Coordinates of C-alpha atoms and ligand atoms in Angstrom, one line a residue:
M22 CA 8.3 -187.7 15.7
S23 CA 7.4 -184.6 13.9
I24 CA 4.8 -182.2 15.2
I25 CA 2.7 -179.6 13.2
L26 CA 1.5 -176.4 14.8
H27 CA -0.9 -173.8 13.4
G28 CA -0.8 -170.1 14.4
V29 CA -1.4 -166.7 13.1
P30 CA 0.8 -166.1 9.9
I31 CA 2.7 -162.8 9.9
G32 CA 4.4 -163.4 6.5
G33 CA 7.9 -163.2 5.3
G34 CA 8.3 -166.5 3.5
I35 CA 9.8 -169.8 4.8
A36 CA 12.6 -170.4 7.2
I37 CA 14.3 -173.8 8.0
G38 CA 16.7 -173.8 11.0
R39 CA 17.4 -174.8 14.6
A40 CA 15.2 -173.7 17.5
H41 CA 16.7 -171.3 20.0
L42 CA 14.5 -171.2 23.1
V43 CA 14.2 -167.8 24.7
L44 CA 13.7 -168.5 28.4
H45 CA 11.0 -166.8 30.4
S46 CA 10.9 -166.4 34.2
M47 CA 7.3 -165.2 34.8
E48 CA 5.7 -168.6 34.7
D49 CA 8.0 -170.1 37.3
V50 CA 7.5 -167.5 40.0
V51 CA 7.3 -168.9 43.5
H52 CA 5.8 -167.3 46.6
Y53 CA 7.7 -167.2 49.9
S54 CA 7.1 -165.2 53.1
I55 CA 9.7 -162.8 54.5
D56 CA 10.2 -161.5 58.0
E57 CA 9.2 -157.9 58.9
E58 CA 12.8 -156.8 59.3
D59 CA 13.7 -158.1 55.8
V60 CA 11.0 -155.9 54.1
P61 CA 13.4 -152.9 53.4
A62 CA 16.0 -155.2 51.8
E63 CA 13.4 -156.9 49.6
V64 CA 12.0 -153.5 48.5
A65 CA 15.6 -152.4 47.8
R66 CA 16.1 -155.6 45.7
F67 CA 12.9 -154.7 43.8
D68 CA 14.0 -151.1 43.2
E69 CA 17.4 -152.3 42.0
A70 CA 15.7 -154.6 39.5
I71 CA 13.6 -151.7 38.1
R72 CA 16.6 -149.5 37.9
A73 CA 18.7 -152.2 36.1
T74 CA 15.9 -152.9 33.7
R75 CA 15.5 -149.2 32.8
K76 CA 19.3 -148.9 32.2
E77 CA 19.2 -152.0 30.0
L78 CA 16.3 -150.8 27.9
E79 CA 17.9 -147.4 27.5
M80 CA 21.1 -149.1 26.4
L81 CA 19.2 -151.2 23.9
W82 CA 17.4 -148.1 22.7
G83 CA 20.7 -146.5 22.0
S84 CA 21.9 -149.4 19.9
I85 CA 18.9 -149.7 17.5
P86 CA 20.4 -150.2 14.1
E87 CA 19.9 -147.4 11.6
N88 CA 17.9 -149.5 9.2
A89 CA 15.5 -150.9 11.9
P90 CA 11.8 -150.4 11.3
A91 CA 10.5 -147.1 12.9
E92 CA 8.2 -149.1 15.1
L93 CA 11.1 -150.6 17.0
G94 CA 12.2 -147.3 18.6
A95 CA 8.6 -146.3 19.3
F96 CA 7.8 -149.5 21.1
L97 CA 11.0 -149.5 23.1
S98 CA 10.3 -145.9 24.2
L99 CA 6.8 -147.1 25.3
H100 CA 8.4 -149.8 27.4
I101 CA 10.8 -147.4 29.0
M102 CA 7.8 -145.2 29.8
L103 CA 5.9 -148.1 31.3
L104 CA 8.8 -148.6 33.7
S105 CA 8.2 -145.1 35.1
D106 CA 4.5 -145.8 35.7
I107 CA 3.8 -146.0 39.5
T108 CA 1.3 -148.8 39.1
L109 CA 4.3 -150.9 38.1
T110 CA 7.0 -149.5 40.2
R111 CA 5.3 -148.4 43.4
E112 CA 2.4 -150.9 44.0
P113 CA 4.6 -154.0 44.2
R114 CA 6.6 -152.2 47.0
D115 CA 3.4 -151.8 49.0
I116 CA 2.5 -155.5 48.3
I117 CA 5.9 -156.6 49.6
A118 CA 5.3 -154.6 52.8
S119 CA 1.6 -155.4 53.4
Q120 CA 1.8 -159.1 52.5
R121 CA 5.4 -159.7 53.6
C122 CA 6.2 -161.6 50.4
N123 CA 9.1 -161.8 48.0
A124 CA 9.5 -159.2 45.3
E125 CA 8.8 -161.6 42.5
W126 CA 5.4 -162.5 44.0
A127 CA 4.5 -158.9 44.6
L128 CA 5.4 -158.0 41.0
K129 CA 3.4 -161.0 39.6
T130 CA 0.4 -160.1 41.8
Q131 CA 0.4 -156.5 40.5
C132 CA 1.0 -157.6 36.9
D133 CA -1.9 -160.1 37.0
A134 CA -4.2 -157.2 38.3
L135 CA -3.1 -154.9 35.5
V136 CA -3.5 -157.6 32.9
A137 CA -7.1 -158.3 34.2
Q138 CA -7.8 -154.6 33.7
F139 CA -6.6 -154.7 30.2
D140 CA -8.6 -157.9 29.4
A141 CA -11.7 -156.0 30.3
I142 CA -11.1 -153.4 27.6
E143 CA -13.2 -153.9 24.5
E144 CA -11.1 -152.2 21.9
T145 CA -8.7 -154.7 20.5
Y146 CA -5.8 -152.3 20.0
L147 CA -5.8 -151.1 23.6
R148 CA -6.5 -154.6 25.0
E149 CA -3.4 -156.0 23.2
R150 CA -1.2 -153.4 25.0
K151 CA -1.3 -155.8 27.9
H152 CA 1.5 -157.7 26.1
D153 CA 3.7 -154.6 26.5
I154 CA 3.2 -154.7 30.3
L155 CA 4.0 -158.4 30.3
Q156 CA 7.1 -157.9 28.2
V157 CA 8.4 -155.2 30.5
V158 CA 7.6 -157.2 33.6
E159 CA 9.4 -160.2 32.1
R160 CA 12.5 -158.2 31.9
V161 CA 12.2 -157.0 35.5
F162 CA 11.9 -160.7 36.6
K163 CA 15.1 -161.5 34.8
N164 CA 16.8 -158.8 36.7
L165 CA 15.3 -160.0 40.0
D166 CA 16.6 -163.5 39.5
G167 CA 19.9 -162.4 38.1
S168 CA 19.4 -164.0 34.7
A169 CA 19.2 -160.8 32.7
S170 CA 22.5 -161.4 31.0
D171 CA 21.8 -165.1 30.6
L172 CA 20.2 -164.8 27.2
P173 CA 22.6 -166.9 25.3
P174 CA 24.2 -165.2 22.3
V175 CA 23.3 -167.0 19.1
T176 CA 25.9 -165.5 16.7
S177 CA 28.2 -168.5 16.9
L178 CA 25.6 -170.9 15.4
L179 CA 26.2 -171.7 11.8
E180 CA 22.7 -172.6 10.8
D181 CA 19.8 -170.3 10.6
V182 CA 18.3 -169.7 14.1
I183 CA 14.6 -169.8 14.8
L184 CA 13.8 -167.8 17.9
V185 CA 11.1 -169.6 19.9
A186 CA 9.6 -167.5 22.7
H187 CA 6.5 -167.2 24.9
D188 CA 6.5 -163.6 23.6
L189 CA 9.2 -161.5 22.0
S190 CA 9.5 -157.9 23.1
P191 CA 11.0 -155.1 21.0
A192 CA 14.0 -155.1 23.5
D193 CA 14.5 -158.9 22.7
M194 CA 14.5 -158.0 19.0
V195 CA 17.3 -155.4 19.5
Y196 CA 19.2 -157.9 21.7
F197 CA 19.2 -160.5 19.0
K198 CA 19.8 -158.0 16.1
D199 CA 23.4 -159.2 15.5
S200 CA 22.4 -162.8 15.5
N201 CA 21.7 -164.5 12.3
F202 CA 18.2 -165.3 13.4
A203 CA 16.1 -166.1 10.4
A204 CA 12.6 -166.4 11.9
F205 CA 10.6 -166.2 15.1
V206 CA 7.6 -167.9 16.5
T207 CA 5.7 -167.0 19.7
D208 CA 3.1 -168.6 21.9
V209 CA 1.1 -165.5 22.4
G210 CA 0.2 -162.3 20.4
G211 CA -2.8 -161.1 18.5
A212 CA -2.8 -159.9 14.9
T213 CA -2.4 -156.3 16.0
S214 CA 0.1 -156.9 18.8
H215 CA 3.4 -155.1 18.7
T216 CA 5.1 -158.4 18.1
A217 CA 3.0 -158.9 15.0
I218 CA 3.6 -155.4 13.7
L219 CA 7.3 -155.7 14.2
G220 CA 7.3 -159.1 12.5
R221 CA 5.6 -157.6 9.5
S222 CA 8.0 -154.7 9.3
L223 CA 11.1 -156.9 9.7
D224 CA 9.8 -158.9 6.8
M225 CA 11.0 -162.2 8.2
P226 CA 9.2 -165.5 8.4
S227 CA 7.1 -165.4 11.6
V228 CA 4.1 -167.1 13.1
I229 CA 2.5 -166.0 16.4
A230 CA -0.2 -167.3 18.8
L231 CA 1.0 -170.9 18.6
H232 CA 0.1 -171.5 22.3
H233 CA 2.5 -174.4 23.2
A234 CA 5.4 -174.0 20.8
R235 CA 8.0 -173.4 23.5
E236 CA 6.8 -176.4 25.6
L237 CA 6.9 -178.7 22.6
M238 CA 10.3 -177.7 21.2
R239 CA 13.8 -178.6 22.4
Q240 CA 16.9 -176.4 22.0
D241 CA 18.5 -176.9 18.6
E242 CA 15.7 -179.0 17.3
M243 CA 15.1 -178.7 13.5
V244 CA 12.1 -176.5 12.7
I245 CA 10.3 -175.2 9.6
V246 CA 8.5 -171.9 9.9
D247 CA 6.0 -171.1 7.1
G248 CA 5.1 -167.4 7.6
Q249 CA 2.7 -167.4 4.7
Q250 CA 0.5 -170.3 5.9
G251 CA 1.0 -169.9 9.7
V252 CA 2.5 -173.4 10.0
V253 CA 5.4 -174.5 12.1
I254 CA 6.8 -178.1 11.8
I255 CA 9.0 -179.4 14.6
N256 CA 11.4 -182.1 13.7
P257 CA 10.2 -182.6 10.1
E258 CA 10.7 -185.8 8.2
E259 CA 13.2 -185.8 5.4
T260 CA 10.6 -185.7 2.6
V261 CA 8.8 -182.8 4.2
L262 CA 12.1 -181.0 4.7
S263 CA 13.0 -181.3 1.0
E264 CA 9.5 -180.2 -0.1
Y265 CA 9.9 -177.0 2.1
R266 CA 13.4 -176.5 0.8
R267 CA 11.9 -176.5 -2.7
R268 CA 9.2 -174.1 -1.6
Q269 CA 11.8 -171.8 0.0
R270 CA 13.8 -171.7 -3.2
A271 CA 10.7 -171.0 -5.2
W272 CA 9.7 -168.2 -2.8
R273 CA 13.2 -166.6 -3.0
D274 CA 13.3 -166.9 -6.8
A275 CA 9.9 -165.2 -7.0
R276 CA 11.1 -162.4 -4.7
R277 CA 14.3 -161.9 -6.8
K278 CA 12.2 -161.8 -10.0
L279 CA 9.9 -159.3 -8.4
S280 CA 12.7 -156.9 -7.4
S281 CA 13.7 -156.6 -11.1
L282 CA 10.3 -154.9 -11.7
R283 CA 11.1 -152.1 -9.3
K284 CA 12.2 -149.6 -12.0
G285 CA 9.8 -149.8 -14.9
V286 CA 6.4 -148.1 -15.0
A287 CA 3.2 -149.9 -14.0
K288 CA 1.0 -150.2 -17.1
T289 CA -1.3 -153.0 -18.3
R290 CA -0.5 -155.0 -21.5
D291 CA -2.7 -152.7 -23.5
G292 CA -0.7 -149.7 -22.3
T293 CA -3.0 -148.2 -19.6
P294 CA -0.9 -146.5 -16.9
I295 CA -1.8 -147.6 -13.3
E296 CA -0.8 -145.7 -10.2
L297 CA 0.7 -147.8 -7.4
V298 CA 1.1 -145.9 -4.2
A299 CA 1.9 -146.8 -0.6
N300 CA 0.2 -146.9 2.8
I301 CA 2.4 -145.6 5.7
E302 CA 1.9 -145.0 9.4
L303 CA 4.9 -143.0 10.5
P304 CA 7.3 -140.6 8.7
K305 CA 10.1 -143.2 8.9
D306 CA 8.2 -145.6 6.7
V307 CA 9.1 -143.3 3.8
E308 CA 12.3 -145.3 3.3
D309 CA 10.2 -148.4 2.6
V310 CA 8.1 -146.4 0.1
K311 CA 11.3 -145.3 -1.8
R312 CA 12.6 -148.9 -1.8
S313 CA 9.3 -150.3 -3.1
G314 CA 9.2 -148.2 -6.2
A315 CA 5.8 -146.7 -5.2
M316 CA 4.8 -143.4 -6.9
G317 CA 4.0 -141.7 -3.6
V318 CA 1.8 -142.2 -0.5
G319 CA -1.9 -143.0 -1.0
L320 CA -2.7 -143.3 2.7
F321 CA -0.7 -141.8 5.6
R322 CA -2.6 -143.1 8.7
S323 CA -1.8 -139.9 10.6
E324 CA -3.5 -141.2 13.8
F325 CA -0.3 -143.2 14.5
L326 CA 1.3 -139.8 15.4
F327 CA -1.3 -139.5 18.2
L328 CA -1.0 -143.0 19.6
G329 CA 1.3 -144.5 22.3
R330 CA 1.9 -141.1 24.0
D331 CA 0.6 -139.2 26.9
T332 CA -0.2 -135.9 25.2
L333 CA -1.6 -134.6 22.0
P334 CA 1.1 -133.8 19.4
S335 CA 1.3 -130.1 18.9
E336 CA 0.6 -128.4 15.5
D337 CA 4.3 -127.8 15.1
E338 CA 5.2 -131.4 15.8
Q339 CA 2.6 -132.5 13.2
F340 CA 3.8 -130.0 10.7
E341 CA 7.3 -131.4 11.0
A342 CA 6.1 -134.9 10.5
Y343 CA 4.1 -134.0 7.3
R344 CA 6.8 -131.8 6.0
T345 CA 9.4 -134.5 6.4
V346 CA 7.4 -137.0 4.3
A347 CA 6.5 -134.3 1.7
E348 CA 10.1 -133.3 1.2
A349 CA 11.4 -136.9 1.3
L350 CA 9.1 -137.8 -1.6
K351 CA 10.2 -134.9 -3.7
G352 CA 7.0 -133.7 -5.2
Q353 CA 5.3 -137.1 -5.3
P354 CA 1.8 -137.1 -3.8
V355 CA 1.5 -137.6 -0.1
T356 CA -2.1 -138.3 0.9
V357 CA -2.6 -137.7 4.6
R358 CA -5.7 -139.0 6.2
T359 CA -6.9 -136.8 9.0
M360 CA -6.7 -138.7 12.3
D361 CA -8.9 -141.8 12.3
L362 CA -9.1 -142.2 16.1
G363 CA -11.8 -143.9 18.1
A364 CA -13.0 -147.5 17.6
D365 CA -9.8 -149.6 18.2
K366 CA -7.4 -146.6 18.3
N367 CA -8.0 -144.7 21.5
P368 CA -5.1 -142.6 22.9
K369 CA -5.0 -142.2 26.7
W370 CA -5.4 -138.4 26.6
L371 CA -8.7 -138.7 24.6
N372 CA -11.3 -138.8 27.4
H373 CA -14.4 -140.0 25.5
G374 CA -15.0 -143.0 27.8
V375 CA -15.7 -146.5 26.6
A376 CA -18.6 -146.8 24.1
D377 CA -20.8 -149.9 24.0
N378 CA -20.2 -150.2 20.2
P379 CA -16.9 -148.3 19.6
A380 CA -16.8 -149.2 15.9
L381 CA -20.2 -147.5 15.6
G382 CA -19.3 -144.7 17.9
L383 CA -17.3 -141.4 17.8
T384 CA -14.6 -142.4 15.2
G385 CA -12.9 -140.9 12.2
I386 CA -14.4 -137.7 10.9
R387 CA -17.1 -137.7 13.6
L388 CA -14.5 -137.4 16.2
C389 CA -12.6 -134.7 14.2
L390 CA -15.7 -132.7 14.0
A391 CA -16.5 -133.2 17.7
E392 CA -13.0 -131.9 18.6
P393 CA -12.7 -128.8 16.4
L394 CA -9.6 -127.4 18.0
M395 CA -7.7 -130.7 17.6
F396 CA -9.0 -131.0 14.0
R397 CA -8.1 -127.4 13.2
A398 CA -4.5 -127.9 14.5
Q399 CA -4.1 -130.9 12.2
L400 CA -5.5 -129.0 9.2
R401 CA -3.3 -126.1 9.8
A402 CA -0.2 -128.4 10.1
L403 CA -1.2 -130.0 6.8
L404 CA -1.7 -126.7 5.0
R405 CA 1.6 -125.4 6.3
A406 CA 3.3 -128.6 5.1
S407 CA 1.7 -128.2 1.6
A408 CA 4.3 -125.5 0.9
Y409 CA 7.0 -128.2 0.9
G410 CA 5.6 -130.9 -1.3
Q411 CA 2.4 -132.4 -2.8
I412 CA 0.2 -132.8 0.3
R413 CA -3.4 -134.2 -0.2
I414 CA -5.9 -134.3 2.5
L415 CA -8.3 -137.3 3.0
F416 CA -11.2 -137.4 5.4
P417 CA -12.0 -140.8 7.0
M418 CA -15.3 -142.5 7.7
V419 CA -17.4 -139.9 6.0
N420 CA -21.1 -140.9 6.2
C421 CA -23.1 -138.2 4.4
L422 CA -22.8 -134.9 2.5
P423 CA -23.3 -132.6 5.6
E424 CA -20.3 -134.2 7.3
L425 CA -18.2 -133.6 4.2
R426 CA -19.4 -130.0 4.0
Q427 CA -18.5 -129.4 7.6
S428 CA -15.0 -130.8 7.1
L429 CA -14.4 -128.7 4.1
A430 CA -15.6 -125.6 6.0
Q431 CA -13.1 -126.4 8.8
L432 CA -10.4 -126.6 6.1
A433 CA -11.4 -123.3 4.6
L434 CA -11.3 -121.7 8.1
A435 CA -7.8 -123.1 8.7
R436 CA -6.7 -121.7 5.3
E437 CA -8.1 -118.3 6.2
E438 CA -6.4 -118.2 9.5
L439 CA -3.0 -119.1 8.0
A440 CA -3.4 -116.6 5.1
A441 CA -4.1 -113.9 7.7
E442 CA -0.9 -114.9 9.4
N443 CA 1.0 -114.8 6.0
V444 CA 2.0 -118.4 6.4
P445 CA 3.1 -120.0 3.1
M446 CA 0.8 -122.7 1.7
A447 CA 0.3 -124.4 -1.7
P448 CA -2.4 -122.4 -3.5
K449 CA -4.4 -125.6 -4.1
V450 CA -4.5 -128.7 -1.9
E451 CA -6.4 -131.7 -3.2
V452 CA -9.1 -133.0 -0.8
G453 CA -10.7 -136.4 -0.8
A454 CA -13.2 -138.5 1.1
M455 CA -12.8 -142.1 2.2
I456 CA -15.6 -144.4 1.1
E457 CA -15.7 -147.0 3.9
I458 CA -19.2 -147.0 5.2
P459 CA -22.0 -148.5 2.9
S460 CA -24.1 -145.3 3.2
A461 CA -21.2 -143.3 1.7
A462 CA -20.8 -145.7 -1.1
L463 CA -24.5 -145.5 -1.9
V464 CA -24.6 -141.7 -2.0
V465 CA -21.2 -141.2 -3.5
G466 CA -22.8 -139.4 -6.4
S467 CA -23.5 -136.5 -4.0
F468 CA -19.8 -136.3 -2.9
V469 CA -18.1 -136.1 -6.3
R470 CA -18.8 -132.4 -6.9
H471 CA -17.2 -131.5 -3.6
V472 CA -14.0 -133.5 -3.6
D473 CA -10.9 -133.9 -5.9
F474 CA -10.6 -137.6 -5.3
L475 CA -12.0 -140.6 -3.5
S476 CA -10.4 -143.5 -1.7
I477 CA -12.2 -146.7 -0.9
G478 CA -11.3 -148.1 2.5
T479 CA -12.3 -151.7 1.9
N480 CA -11.2 -152.9 5.4
D481 CA -14.0 -151.0 7.0
L482 CA -16.4 -151.2 4.0
I483 CA -16.4 -155.0 4.3
Q484 CA -16.8 -154.8 8.1
Y485 CA -19.8 -152.5 8.0
T486 CA -21.5 -154.0 4.9
L487 CA -21.3 -157.6 6.3
A488 CA -21.6 -156.7 10.0
I489 CA -18.3 -158.6 10.7
D490 CA -16.0 -157.2 13.3
R491 CA -12.7 -157.0 11.4
N492 CA -10.8 -157.7 14.7
D493 CA -12.8 -160.7 15.9
D494 CA -11.2 -164.1 15.2
A495 CA -14.5 -165.8 15.8
V496 CA -16.1 -164.4 12.6
S497 CA -12.9 -163.9 10.5
H498 CA -14.0 -166.8 8.2
L499 CA -17.0 -164.7 7.2
Y500 CA -15.0 -161.6 6.3
D501 CA -15.3 -161.8 2.5
P502 CA -13.8 -159.1 0.2
V503 CA -15.6 -160.7 -2.8
H504 CA -19.1 -160.9 -1.2
P505 CA -21.5 -159.8 -3.9
A506 CA -22.7 -156.9 -1.7
V507 CA -19.2 -155.6 -1.2
L508 CA -18.4 -155.9 -4.9
K509 CA -21.5 -153.9 -5.8
L510 CA -20.6 -151.0 -3.5
I511 CA -17.0 -151.0 -4.8
G512 CA -18.2 -151.2 -8.4
H513 CA -20.7 -148.4 -7.9
T514 CA -18.1 -146.1 -6.3
I515 CA -15.5 -146.6 -9.0
K516 CA -18.1 -146.2 -11.8
T517 CA -19.5 -143.0 -10.2
A518 CA -16.0 -141.5 -9.7
N519 CA -14.9 -142.4 -13.3
K520 CA -18.0 -140.9 -14.7
A521 CA -17.4 -137.7 -12.8
N522 CA -13.8 -137.7 -13.9
I523 CA -12.2 -137.7 -10.5
P524 CA -9.5 -140.2 -9.4
V525 CA -10.5 -143.1 -7.2
S526 CA -8.2 -145.5 -5.3
V527 CA -8.6 -148.5 -3.1
C528 CA -6.5 -148.2 0.0
G529 CA -7.7 -151.2 2.1
E530 CA -6.0 -154.5 2.1
M531 CA -7.7 -155.6 -1.1
A532 CA -5.5 -153.2 -3.1
G533 CA -2.4 -155.2 -2.0
D534 CA -3.8 -158.6 -2.7
P535 CA -2.4 -159.8 -6.1
K536 CA -5.3 -162.3 -6.4
L537 CA -7.7 -159.3 -6.7
T538 CA -5.6 -157.0 -8.9
R539 CA -7.2 -158.2 -12.2
M540 CA -10.7 -157.9 -10.8
L541 CA -10.2 -154.4 -9.6
L542 CA -8.5 -153.4 -12.9
G543 CA -11.4 -155.0 -14.7
I544 CA -14.0 -152.9 -12.8
G545 CA -12.2 -149.7 -13.7
L546 CA -9.7 -149.1 -10.8
R547 CA -6.5 -147.2 -11.9
R548 CA -5.0 -146.3 -8.5
F549 CA -4.0 -148.8 -5.8
S550 CA -2.6 -147.9 -2.4
M551 CA -1.1 -150.7 -0.2
H552 CA 1.7 -151.7 2.2
P553 CA 5.0 -151.0 0.4
A554 CA 5.8 -154.8 0.7
N555 CA 3.0 -155.6 -1.7
I556 CA 3.8 -153.1 -4.5
L557 CA 5.9 -155.4 -6.7
A558 CA 3.6 -158.4 -6.5
V559 CA 0.7 -156.2 -7.6
K560 CA 2.8 -154.5 -10.3
Q561 CA 3.6 -158.0 -11.7
Q562 CA -0.2 -158.6 -12.0
V563 CA -0.8 -155.2 -13.6
L564 CA 1.9 -155.9 -16.2
A565 CA 0.3 -159.3 -17.0
T566 CA -3.2 -158.0 -17.5
H567 CA -5.0 -157.0 -20.7
L568 CA -8.0 -154.8 -19.9
D569 CA -9.9 -156.1 -22.9
E570 CA -9.8 -159.6 -21.4
A571 CA -10.2 -158.7 -17.7
S572 CA -13.1 -156.2 -18.0
P573 CA -15.8 -158.5 -19.3
L574 CA -15.1 -161.2 -16.7
A575 CA -15.0 -158.5 -13.9
A576 CA -18.3 -157.0 -15.1
R577 CA -19.9 -160.4 -14.9
M578 CA -18.6 -160.7 -11.3
L579 CA -20.4 -157.5 -10.4
R580 CA -23.7 -158.7 -12.0
T581 CA -24.0 -162.0 -10.2
E582 CA -25.2 -162.5 -6.6
D583 CA -24.0 -166.1 -6.5
P584 CA -20.8 -166.5 -4.4
D585 CA -19.8 -169.7 -6.2
R586 CA -20.2 -168.0 -9.5
I587 CA -18.0 -165.1 -8.3
A588 CA -15.3 -167.6 -7.1
D589 CA -15.4 -169.3 -10.5
L590 CA -15.2 -166.0 -12.4
L591 CA -12.3 -164.9 -10.2
N592 CA -10.4 -168.1 -11.0
Q593 CA -11.0 -167.6 -14.7
L594 CA -9.7 -164.1 -14.4
N595 CA -6.6 -165.1 -12.7
A596 CA -6.0 -168.0 -15.1
L597 CA -5.9 -165.7 -18.1
P598 CA -2.5 -166.0 -19.7
G599 CA -0.1 -163.2 -18.6
T600 CA 1.9 -162.4 -21.7
Ligands
PEP705 C1 -9.8 -149.2 5.5 O1 -10.7 -149.2 6.3 O2 -9.8 -149.9 4.4 C2 -8.6 -148.4 5.6 C3 -7.7 -148.3 4.7 O3 -8.5 -147.7 6.8 P1 -8.0 -148.5 8.2 O4 -7.6 -149.9 7.8 O5 -6.9 -147.7 8.8 O6 -9.3 -148.5 9.0
MG706 MG1 -10.9 -147.6 7.8

């Protein structure tokens, strides 16, 4: 009998193969009492498991392949760091002694307590870090019961292998790196969990949050993984199998066709040049930018340099990161957004407490201005890096003109300081503001005289305009990029920037959605910034669009307030012939 499961799609196309179950020990932990005199031996057994796990992770860290995504190393380092945390390594020893129980039970008790603490955190990004604890603890369990080396190698299998796991840690990913695994599915994981982030950067079919996949699947059972739709089919019927084989071929053909577009310039059929640039999070992502054919970086989310670590990165460390990217892109623009911390991105060292409404609290430029020393260090690092390439500076979450003026004043002070120290800098560094709060979109006319460019952050603009938490699954069906109110704000921003003759881009997810490319072109957008993986699909749409045909339909979309009419016009726009 075939079974269909639905989870969170992470992308990467379609895989058809045999299930390989990754076993987990945590769920089967039993409790037993030990005698007083056996406590030291049990504590020693626990210590040995911690030591072995650390050694194992360090070994795996040393064998990360060169071409692995940057996140893999960062996440593995985080796991090694967690293993040094006393809450994980000391507390269970005390539990063994005080409760006279086995090491497994002590570790599970402590792990449950830590997970409960994480569950109480409101910010999604931080809350999801509980999965990192669980993944590390899972490894310690395997060492406790001696099954660490029991992960069966899968290289010998001829068919594509689908890894099926309760959760899959970065260390598991490195372990399986030499296997011909073609896809992975997990029972747990949120859209911003490390498993999801890794899945996206590996660009392989993956679906997470399936809840019971591992229970329902048997080893070597035939499985289809559709990473686009978030569907997993266990033991598919022959007709379903051949339909998915056809879809898989079509998907691969489309990808091949797309890769032939890498070299040519992006311009519409009427010859209008369009700038396609990339969003990155860490300097190592630059390799993806180069491979994608993007013309530079439109959004470097610099706050990722500040996350997942115990201390603030120094000015010099930041300077090196920005310089690396600027030099690697050889004069192409590198737009660095100043740290957009707060809301769901709160590093440990930032002691601002937990706000009732973090997304409405001290975030983005508000936080930068509230922490002038931290802000100044970043601005100095950016100005120093400007001597090595085309650095642009972008301020996030700007709400009103005074905030913009204060940010520019901080930048001027940083420049004065560096000039007095005779530090080389580019004579002119372009500065821009993100338009991602409705208030900013409405008063954008007051910004244009003060900035060199604008960038519309549609992810937040939609969240704040529609009062929909972008991280909350319960309201995700209401998160609508083509809501008439959102379109009006985007349209107004683009029109105002074009009239003032300053470049404007969209750098939210909308820019990377090929279904929206024609509409955005039609309302006057000429610069798109997106995940490197989307560049070619958007380029294909650009090449197939004639502005004379797209503009009137897009203008009508902006005029109507009827969502059905908007959907209809969007369909008409996308149905226009391509050549
Ligand atoms: C946005 O809000 O659209 C954006 C690009 O910024 P982030 O997704 O990092 O908030
Ligand atoms: Mg944003």
